CSV table of C-alpha atoms in Angstrom, one decimal:
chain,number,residue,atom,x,y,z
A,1,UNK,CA,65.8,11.2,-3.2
A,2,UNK,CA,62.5,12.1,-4.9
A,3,UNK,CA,61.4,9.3,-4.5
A,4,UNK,CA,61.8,9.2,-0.6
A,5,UNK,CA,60.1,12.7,-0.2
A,6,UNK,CA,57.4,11.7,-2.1
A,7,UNK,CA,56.9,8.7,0.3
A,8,UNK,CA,57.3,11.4,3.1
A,9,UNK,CA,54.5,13.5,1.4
A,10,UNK,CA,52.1,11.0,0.9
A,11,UNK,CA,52.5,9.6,4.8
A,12,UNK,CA,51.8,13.3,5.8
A,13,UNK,CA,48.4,13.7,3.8
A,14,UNK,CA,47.5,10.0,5.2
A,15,UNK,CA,48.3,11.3,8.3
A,16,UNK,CA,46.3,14.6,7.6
A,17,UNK,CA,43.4,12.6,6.4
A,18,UNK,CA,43.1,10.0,9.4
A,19,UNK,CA,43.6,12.9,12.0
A,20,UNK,CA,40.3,14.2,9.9
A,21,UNK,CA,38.3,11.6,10.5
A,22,UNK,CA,39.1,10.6,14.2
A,23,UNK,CA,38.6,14.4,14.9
A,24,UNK,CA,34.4,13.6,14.5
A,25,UNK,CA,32.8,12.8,17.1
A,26,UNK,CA,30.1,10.0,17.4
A,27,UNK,CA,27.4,10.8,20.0
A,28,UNK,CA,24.4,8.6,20.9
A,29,UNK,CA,21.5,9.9,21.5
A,30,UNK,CA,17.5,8.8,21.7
A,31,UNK,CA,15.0,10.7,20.0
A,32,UNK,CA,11.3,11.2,20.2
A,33,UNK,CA,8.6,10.7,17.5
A,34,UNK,CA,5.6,12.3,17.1
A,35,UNK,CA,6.9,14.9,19.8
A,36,UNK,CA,9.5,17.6,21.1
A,37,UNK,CA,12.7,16.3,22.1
A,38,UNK,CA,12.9,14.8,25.4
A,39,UNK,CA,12.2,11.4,26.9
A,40,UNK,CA,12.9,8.3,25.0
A,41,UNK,CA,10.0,7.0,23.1
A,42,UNK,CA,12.1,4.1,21.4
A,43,UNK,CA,10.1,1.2,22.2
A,44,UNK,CA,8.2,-0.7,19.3
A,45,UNK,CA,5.4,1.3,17.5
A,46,UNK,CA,3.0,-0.1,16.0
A,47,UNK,CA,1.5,1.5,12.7
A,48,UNK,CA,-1.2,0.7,9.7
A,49,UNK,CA,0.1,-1.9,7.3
A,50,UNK,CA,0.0,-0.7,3.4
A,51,UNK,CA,-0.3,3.1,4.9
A,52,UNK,CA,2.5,5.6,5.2
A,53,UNK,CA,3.4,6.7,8.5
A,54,UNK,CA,4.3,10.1,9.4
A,55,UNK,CA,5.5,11.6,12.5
A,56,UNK,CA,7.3,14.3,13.9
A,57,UNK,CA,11.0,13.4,14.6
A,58,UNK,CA,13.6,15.1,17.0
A,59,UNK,CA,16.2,14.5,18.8
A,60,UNK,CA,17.3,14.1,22.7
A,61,UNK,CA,20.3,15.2,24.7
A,62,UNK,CA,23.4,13.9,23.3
A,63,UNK,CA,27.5,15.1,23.9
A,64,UNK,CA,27.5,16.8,27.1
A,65,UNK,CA,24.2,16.7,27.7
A,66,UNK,CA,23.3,20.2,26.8
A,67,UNK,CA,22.5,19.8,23.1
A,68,UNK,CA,18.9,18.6,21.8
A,69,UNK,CA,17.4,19.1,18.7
A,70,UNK,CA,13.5,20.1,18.4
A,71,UNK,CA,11.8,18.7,15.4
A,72,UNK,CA,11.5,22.3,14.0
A,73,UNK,CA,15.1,23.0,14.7
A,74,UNK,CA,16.0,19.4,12.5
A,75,UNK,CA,14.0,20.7,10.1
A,76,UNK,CA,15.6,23.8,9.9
A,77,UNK,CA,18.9,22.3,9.6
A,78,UNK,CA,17.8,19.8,6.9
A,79,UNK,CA,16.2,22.4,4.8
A,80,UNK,CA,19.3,24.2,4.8
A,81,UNK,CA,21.5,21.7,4.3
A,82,UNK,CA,23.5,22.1,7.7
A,83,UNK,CA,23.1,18.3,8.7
A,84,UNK,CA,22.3,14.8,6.5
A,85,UNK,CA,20.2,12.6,7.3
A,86,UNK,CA,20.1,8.9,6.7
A,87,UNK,CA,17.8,6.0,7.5
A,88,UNK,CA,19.6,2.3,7.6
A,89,UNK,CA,17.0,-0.6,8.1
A,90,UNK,CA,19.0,-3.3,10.2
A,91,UNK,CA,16.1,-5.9,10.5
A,92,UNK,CA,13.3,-6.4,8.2
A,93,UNK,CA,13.7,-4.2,5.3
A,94,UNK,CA,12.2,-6.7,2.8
A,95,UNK,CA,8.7,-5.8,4.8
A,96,UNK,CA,9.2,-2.5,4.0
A,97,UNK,CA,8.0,-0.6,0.4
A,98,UNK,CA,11.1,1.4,0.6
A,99,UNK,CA,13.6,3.0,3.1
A,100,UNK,CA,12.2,4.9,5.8
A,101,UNK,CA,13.2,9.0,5.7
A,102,UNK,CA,13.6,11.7,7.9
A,103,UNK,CA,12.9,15.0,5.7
A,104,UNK,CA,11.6,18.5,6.1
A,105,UNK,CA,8.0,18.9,6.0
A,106,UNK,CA,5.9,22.2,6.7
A,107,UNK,CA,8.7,23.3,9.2
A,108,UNK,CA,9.3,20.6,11.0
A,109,UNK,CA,11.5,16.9,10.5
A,110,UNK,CA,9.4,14.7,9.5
A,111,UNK,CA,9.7,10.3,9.3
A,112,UNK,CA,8.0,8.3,7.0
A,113,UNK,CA,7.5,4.8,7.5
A,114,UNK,CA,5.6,2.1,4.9
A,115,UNK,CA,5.3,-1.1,5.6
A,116,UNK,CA,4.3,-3.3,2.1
A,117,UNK,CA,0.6,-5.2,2.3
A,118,UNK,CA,0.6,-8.4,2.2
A,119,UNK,CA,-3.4,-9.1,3.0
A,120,UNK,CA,-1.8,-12.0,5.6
A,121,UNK,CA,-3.9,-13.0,8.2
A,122,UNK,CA,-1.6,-13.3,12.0
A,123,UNK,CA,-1.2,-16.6,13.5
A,124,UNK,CA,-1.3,-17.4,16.9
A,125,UNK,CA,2.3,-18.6,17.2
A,126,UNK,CA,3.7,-15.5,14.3
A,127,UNK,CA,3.9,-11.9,15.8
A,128,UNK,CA,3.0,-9.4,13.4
A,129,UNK,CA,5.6,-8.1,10.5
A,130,UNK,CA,8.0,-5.4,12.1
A,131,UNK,CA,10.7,-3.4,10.9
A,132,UNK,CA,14.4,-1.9,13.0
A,133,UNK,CA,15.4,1.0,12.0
A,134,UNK,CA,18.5,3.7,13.1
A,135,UNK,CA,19.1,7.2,12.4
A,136,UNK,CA,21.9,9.2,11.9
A,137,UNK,CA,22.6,12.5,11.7
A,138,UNK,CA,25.8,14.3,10.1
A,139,UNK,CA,26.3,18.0,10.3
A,140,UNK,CA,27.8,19.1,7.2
A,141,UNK,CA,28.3,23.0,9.3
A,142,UNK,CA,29.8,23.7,12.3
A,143,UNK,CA,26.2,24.2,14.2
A,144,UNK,CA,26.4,27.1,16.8
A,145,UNK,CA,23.9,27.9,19.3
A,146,UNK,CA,23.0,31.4,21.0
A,147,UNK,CA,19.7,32.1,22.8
A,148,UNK,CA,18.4,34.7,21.3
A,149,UNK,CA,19.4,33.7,17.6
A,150,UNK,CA,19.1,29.4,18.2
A,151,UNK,CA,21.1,27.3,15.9
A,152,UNK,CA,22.9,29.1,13.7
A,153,UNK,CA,25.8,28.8,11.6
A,154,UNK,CA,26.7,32.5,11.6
A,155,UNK,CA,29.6,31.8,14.2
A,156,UNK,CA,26.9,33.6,17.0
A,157,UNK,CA,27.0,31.6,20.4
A,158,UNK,CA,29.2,29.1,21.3
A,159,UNK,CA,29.5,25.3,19.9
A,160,UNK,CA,27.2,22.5,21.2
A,161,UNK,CA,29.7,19.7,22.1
A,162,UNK,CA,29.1,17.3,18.7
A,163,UNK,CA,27.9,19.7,16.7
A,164,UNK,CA,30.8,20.6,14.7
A,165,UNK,CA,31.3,19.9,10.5
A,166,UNK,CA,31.7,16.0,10.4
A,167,UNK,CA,30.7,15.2,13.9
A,168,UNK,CA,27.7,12.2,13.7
A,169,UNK,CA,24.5,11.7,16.3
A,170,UNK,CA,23.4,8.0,15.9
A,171,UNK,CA,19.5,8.4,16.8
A,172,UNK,CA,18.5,5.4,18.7
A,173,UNK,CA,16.8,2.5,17.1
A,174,UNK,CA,13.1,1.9,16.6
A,175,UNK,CA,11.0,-1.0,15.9
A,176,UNK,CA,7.7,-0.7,14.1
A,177,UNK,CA,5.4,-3.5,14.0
A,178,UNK,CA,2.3,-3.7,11.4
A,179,UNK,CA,-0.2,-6.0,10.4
A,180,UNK,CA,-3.7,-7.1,10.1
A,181,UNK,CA,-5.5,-7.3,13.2
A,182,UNK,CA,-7.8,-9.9,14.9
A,183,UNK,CA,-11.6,-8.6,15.0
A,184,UNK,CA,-13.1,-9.4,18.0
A,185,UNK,CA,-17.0,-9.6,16.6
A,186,UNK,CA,-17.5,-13.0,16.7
A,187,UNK,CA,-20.8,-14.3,16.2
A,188,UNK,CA,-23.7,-15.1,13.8
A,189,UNK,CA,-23.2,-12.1,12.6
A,190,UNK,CA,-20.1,-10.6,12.2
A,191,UNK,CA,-19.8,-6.9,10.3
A,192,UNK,CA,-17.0,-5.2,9.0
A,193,UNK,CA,-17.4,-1.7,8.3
A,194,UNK,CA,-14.8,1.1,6.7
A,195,UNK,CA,-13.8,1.2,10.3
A,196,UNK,CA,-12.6,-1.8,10.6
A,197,UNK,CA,-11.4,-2.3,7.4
A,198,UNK,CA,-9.7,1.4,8.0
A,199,UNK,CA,-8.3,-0.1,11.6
A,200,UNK,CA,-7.3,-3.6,9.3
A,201,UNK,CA,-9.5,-5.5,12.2
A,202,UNK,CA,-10.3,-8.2,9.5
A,203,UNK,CA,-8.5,-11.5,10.4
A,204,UNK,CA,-11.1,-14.5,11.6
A,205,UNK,CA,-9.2,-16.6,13.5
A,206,UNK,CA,-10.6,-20.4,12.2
A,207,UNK,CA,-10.7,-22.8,15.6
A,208,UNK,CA,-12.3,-19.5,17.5
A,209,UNK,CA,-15.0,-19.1,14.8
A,210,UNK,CA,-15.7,-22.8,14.6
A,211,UNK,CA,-16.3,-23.0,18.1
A,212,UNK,CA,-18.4,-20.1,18.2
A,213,UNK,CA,-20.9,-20.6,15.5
A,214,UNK,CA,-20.0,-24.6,13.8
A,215,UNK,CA,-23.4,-25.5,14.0
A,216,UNK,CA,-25.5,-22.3,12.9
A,217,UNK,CA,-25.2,-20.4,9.7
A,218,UNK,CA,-22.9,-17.5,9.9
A,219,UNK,CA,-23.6,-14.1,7.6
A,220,UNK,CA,-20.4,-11.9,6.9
A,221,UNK,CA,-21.6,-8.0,6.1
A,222,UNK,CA,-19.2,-6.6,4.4
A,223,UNK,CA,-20.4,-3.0,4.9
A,224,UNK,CA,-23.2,-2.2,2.7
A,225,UNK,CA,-21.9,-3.9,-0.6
A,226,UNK,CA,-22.2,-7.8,-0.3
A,227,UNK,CA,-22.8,-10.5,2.7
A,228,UNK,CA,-21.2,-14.1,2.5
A,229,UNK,CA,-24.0,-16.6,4.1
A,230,UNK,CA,-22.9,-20.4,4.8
A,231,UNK,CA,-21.8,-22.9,7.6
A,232,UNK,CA,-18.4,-22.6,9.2
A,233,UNK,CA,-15.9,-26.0,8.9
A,234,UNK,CA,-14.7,-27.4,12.1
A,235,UNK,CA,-11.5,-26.9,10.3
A,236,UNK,CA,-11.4,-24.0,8.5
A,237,UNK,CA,-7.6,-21.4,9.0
A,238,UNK,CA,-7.5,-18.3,9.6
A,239,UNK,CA,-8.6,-15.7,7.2
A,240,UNK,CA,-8.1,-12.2,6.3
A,241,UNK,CA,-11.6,-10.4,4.7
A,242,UNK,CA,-9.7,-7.3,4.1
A,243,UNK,CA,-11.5,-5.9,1.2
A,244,UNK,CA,-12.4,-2.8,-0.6
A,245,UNK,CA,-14.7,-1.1,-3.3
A,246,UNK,CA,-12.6,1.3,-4.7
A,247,UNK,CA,-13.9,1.4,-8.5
A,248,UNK,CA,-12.2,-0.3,-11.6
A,249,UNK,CA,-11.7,2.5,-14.1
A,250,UNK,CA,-10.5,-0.4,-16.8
A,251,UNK,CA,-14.5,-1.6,-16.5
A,252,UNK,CA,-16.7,1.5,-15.9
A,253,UNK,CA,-14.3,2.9,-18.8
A,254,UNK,CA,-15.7,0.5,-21.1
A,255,UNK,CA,-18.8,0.1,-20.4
A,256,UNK,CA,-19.8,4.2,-19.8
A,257,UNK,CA,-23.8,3.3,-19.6
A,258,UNK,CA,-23.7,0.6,-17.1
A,259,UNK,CA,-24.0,1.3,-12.9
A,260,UNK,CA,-21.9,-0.2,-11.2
A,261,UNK,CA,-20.5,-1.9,-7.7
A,262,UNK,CA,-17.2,-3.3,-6.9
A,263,UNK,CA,-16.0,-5.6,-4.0
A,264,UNK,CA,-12.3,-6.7,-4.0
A,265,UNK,CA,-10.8,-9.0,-1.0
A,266,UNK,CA,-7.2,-8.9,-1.4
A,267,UNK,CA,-6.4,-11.4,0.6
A,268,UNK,CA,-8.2,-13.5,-1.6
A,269,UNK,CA,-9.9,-15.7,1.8
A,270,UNK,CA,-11.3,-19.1,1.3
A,271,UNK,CA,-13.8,-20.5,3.3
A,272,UNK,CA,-13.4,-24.7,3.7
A,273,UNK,CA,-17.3,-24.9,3.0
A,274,UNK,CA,-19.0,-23.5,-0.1
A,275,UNK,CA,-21.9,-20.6,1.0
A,276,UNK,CA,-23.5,-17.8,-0.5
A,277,UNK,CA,-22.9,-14.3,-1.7
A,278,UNK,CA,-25.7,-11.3,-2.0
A,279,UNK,CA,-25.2,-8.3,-3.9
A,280,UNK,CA,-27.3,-5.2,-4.1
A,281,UNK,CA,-29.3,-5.8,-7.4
A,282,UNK,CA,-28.3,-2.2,-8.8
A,283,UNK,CA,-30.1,-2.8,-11.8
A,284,UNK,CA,-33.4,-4.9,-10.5
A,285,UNK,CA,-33.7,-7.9,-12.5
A,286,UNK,CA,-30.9,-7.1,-15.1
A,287,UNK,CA,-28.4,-7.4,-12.6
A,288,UNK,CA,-25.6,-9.4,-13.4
A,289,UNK,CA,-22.7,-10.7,-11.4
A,290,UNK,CA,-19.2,-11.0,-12.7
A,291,UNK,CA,-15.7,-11.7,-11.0
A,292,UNK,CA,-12.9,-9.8,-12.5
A,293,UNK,CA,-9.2,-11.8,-12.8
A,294,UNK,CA,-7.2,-8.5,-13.6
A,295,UNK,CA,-8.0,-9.2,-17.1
A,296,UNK,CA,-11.5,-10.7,-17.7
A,297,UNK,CA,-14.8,-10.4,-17.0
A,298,UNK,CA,-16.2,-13.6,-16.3
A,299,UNK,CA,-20.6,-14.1,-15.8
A,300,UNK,CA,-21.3,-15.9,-12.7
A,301,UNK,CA,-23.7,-18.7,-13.5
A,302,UNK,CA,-24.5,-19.9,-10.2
A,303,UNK,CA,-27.4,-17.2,-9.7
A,304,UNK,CA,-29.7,-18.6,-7.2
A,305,UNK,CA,-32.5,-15.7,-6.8
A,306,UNK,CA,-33.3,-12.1,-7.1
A,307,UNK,CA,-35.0,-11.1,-4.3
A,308,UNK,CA,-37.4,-7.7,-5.1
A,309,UNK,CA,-38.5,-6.9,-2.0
A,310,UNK,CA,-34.8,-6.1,-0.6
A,311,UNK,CA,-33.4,-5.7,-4.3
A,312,UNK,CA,-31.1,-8.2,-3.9
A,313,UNK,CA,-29.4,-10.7,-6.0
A,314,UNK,CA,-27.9,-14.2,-4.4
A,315,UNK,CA,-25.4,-16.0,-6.3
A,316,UNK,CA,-24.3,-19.5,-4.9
A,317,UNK,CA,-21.0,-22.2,-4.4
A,318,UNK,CA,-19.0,-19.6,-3.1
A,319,UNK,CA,-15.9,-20.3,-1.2
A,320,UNK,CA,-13.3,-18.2,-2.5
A,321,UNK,CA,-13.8,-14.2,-2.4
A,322,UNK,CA,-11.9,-12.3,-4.9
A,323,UNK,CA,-13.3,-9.0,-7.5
A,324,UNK,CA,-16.7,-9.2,-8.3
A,325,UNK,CA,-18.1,-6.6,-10.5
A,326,UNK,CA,-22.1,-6.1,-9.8
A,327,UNK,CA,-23.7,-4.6,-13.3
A,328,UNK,CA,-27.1,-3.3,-13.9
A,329,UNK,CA,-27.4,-4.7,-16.8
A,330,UNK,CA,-25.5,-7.3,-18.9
A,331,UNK,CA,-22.2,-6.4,-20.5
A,332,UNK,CA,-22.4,-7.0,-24.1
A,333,UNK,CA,-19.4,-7.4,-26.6
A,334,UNK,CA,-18.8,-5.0,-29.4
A,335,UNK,CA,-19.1,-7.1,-32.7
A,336,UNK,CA,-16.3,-6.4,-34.8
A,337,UNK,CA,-16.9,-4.8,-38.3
A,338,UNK,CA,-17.3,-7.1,-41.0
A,339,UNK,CA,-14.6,-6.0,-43.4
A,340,UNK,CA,-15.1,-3.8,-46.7
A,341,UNK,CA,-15.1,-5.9,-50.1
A,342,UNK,CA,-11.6,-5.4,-51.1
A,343,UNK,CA,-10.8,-3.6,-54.0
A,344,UNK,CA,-8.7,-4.4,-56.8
A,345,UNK,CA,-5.5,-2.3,-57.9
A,346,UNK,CA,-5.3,-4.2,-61.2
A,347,UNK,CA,-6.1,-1.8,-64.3
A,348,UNK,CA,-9.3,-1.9,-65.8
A,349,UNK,CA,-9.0,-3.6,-69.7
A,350,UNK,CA,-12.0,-2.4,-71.9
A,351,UNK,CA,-13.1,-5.4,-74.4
A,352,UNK,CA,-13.0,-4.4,-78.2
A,353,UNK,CA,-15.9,-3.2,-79.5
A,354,UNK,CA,-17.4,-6.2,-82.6
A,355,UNK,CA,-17.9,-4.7,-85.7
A,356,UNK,CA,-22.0,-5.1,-87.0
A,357,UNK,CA,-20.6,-6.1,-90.4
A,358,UNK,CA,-17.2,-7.9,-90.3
A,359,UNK,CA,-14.3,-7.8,-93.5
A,360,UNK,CA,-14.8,-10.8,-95.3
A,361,UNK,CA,-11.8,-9.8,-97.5
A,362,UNK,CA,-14.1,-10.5,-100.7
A,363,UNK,CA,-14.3,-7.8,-103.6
């Protein structure tokens, strides 16, 4: 007997439980970013690889058709814990640095999206690295809405149809594409400046630049800081100069009297001839050129000329850019301390003292 009723008990509470959960509704719903809620904006967007994008994020008409959610309104409800949020990455999520959110930020719901940097150069048959992503939202109140007071959960107004405790908006899904972009300065001279680099507009695409400039000599600027000079291969791939000069507190650290300049491509391109590479000579004719591995500091020995009318300083065979560390003088190693004499622990024994007229023992 106690046995059945405790059967009968336990199907009641599963009963209970399941009634719970198909009681939720599921709405869909599309959403705008980087707006007010309104018109679908879910096709694919296309944002700076390495860089966190932000926008705002809000929500379009869902249930009847009479709800939508303004991206201060989200906020508001996230910020009071009245509805969850959570970002699942269906396609690409090992291109991303982490999982995309949709937060409060200064009032309003904000989503960030980073993509990871890979410094690849595109292809012409391989579209650019892109990301899926859906959104749903969960309210965790029954969400009530009144005109003069807005959402509320203060029982004012009536109830937006899917907007009760438990009921779930699934928020479209978005694509975002990123990547490095192909410049479109072809030439003798080709610059790229922080804008570019900013814009990532630094991938030469090989067979275009061999067929632009395969019999001249091609000069790469690379803003202010350094210029590769050499001849282009009929066969040289695509490459991605990406690069910056952000300083190396590991070196200027160490060495707190020396000027410095820094250049890093990390992409680490490779050109399929060997050229040239000038450096402002920051320290006239003591300047010396190094490449950094992460680790080391290692002299380049291939100097080829310093040039004092545009105080410059050429160094030569180069064909692969990575770190190179431009000094204004050279960087000279700290010679270790020779050691101290050591000093013995062992006691001091004093000799015995001879005696000017030795016993003989006679009388």
């Amino acid at each position: 007997m106690k046995k059945t009723l405790a059967a009968v008990l336990a199907a009641a509470m599963a009963l209970s439980t399941a009634s719970v959960v198909l009681a939720a509704d599921n709405n869909d719903a599309d959403a705008v970013i980087g707006g007010d809620s309104g018109t679908s904006k879910n096709d694919s967007t296309f944002i700076t690889i390495g860089k966190e994008y932000k926008a705002d994020f809000a929500v379009g008409p869902f249930g009847d058709d009479s709800a939508n959610i303004s991206t201060a309104d989200l906020g508001k409800m996230i910020d009071k814990s009245w509805a969850k949020v959570t970002v699942r990455v269906v396609e690409g999520r090992a291109n991303l640095d982490k999982v995309p959110t949709v937060t409060e930020e200064k009032g309003v719901a904000r989503l960030k999206v980073k993509f990871s940097d890979n410094y690849k150069p595109i292809t012409a048959d391989k579209d650019p690295v892109k990301a899926v992503i859906k959104v749903d939202i969960t309210f965790t109140k029954d969400i009530y809405w009144d005109a003069t007071d807005g959402f509320n959960v203060d029982k004012v107004g009536g109830i937006p149809d899917g907007m009760k405790k438990g009921d779930t908006v699934h928020v479209g899904e978005f694509t975002f594409k990123s990547g490095y972009y192909e410049t479109d300065d072809y030439g003798t001279d080709m610059t790229f400046t922080a804008t570019e680099v900013s814009n990532r507009e630094t991938v030469i695409m090989g067979e275009r630049l061999s067929n632009e400039v395969l019999d001249d000599t091609l000069n790469l600027y690379f803003g202010d800081t350094a210029v590769w000079t050499g001849k282009v291969a009929v066969n040289q791939k695509n490459i991605n100069v990406y690069y910056d000069v952000d300083e190396i507190d590991t070196i200027t650290n160490e060495y707190p009297a020396i000027d410095f300049e820094f250049i890093t491509f990390r992409g680490a391109p490779s050109f399929a001839k060997t050229g040239e590479m000038t450096f402002n000579a920051i320290g006239g004719k003591k300047t010396v050129v190094y490449t950094w591995d992460g680790e080391a500091l290692t002299p380049v020995s291939d100097i080829k000329n310093y040039d004092p009318t545009y105080n410059t300083i050429t160094v030569k065979n180069v064909k692969k850019l990575g770190t190179f560390v431009v000094a204004s003088d050279v960087l000279e190693e700290e010679e270790p301390d020779e050691p101290a004499e050591p000093v013995s622990s062992a006691p001091v024994v004093e000799e015995p003292e001879e005696d000017e007229n030795p016993k003989t023992g006679a009388c």
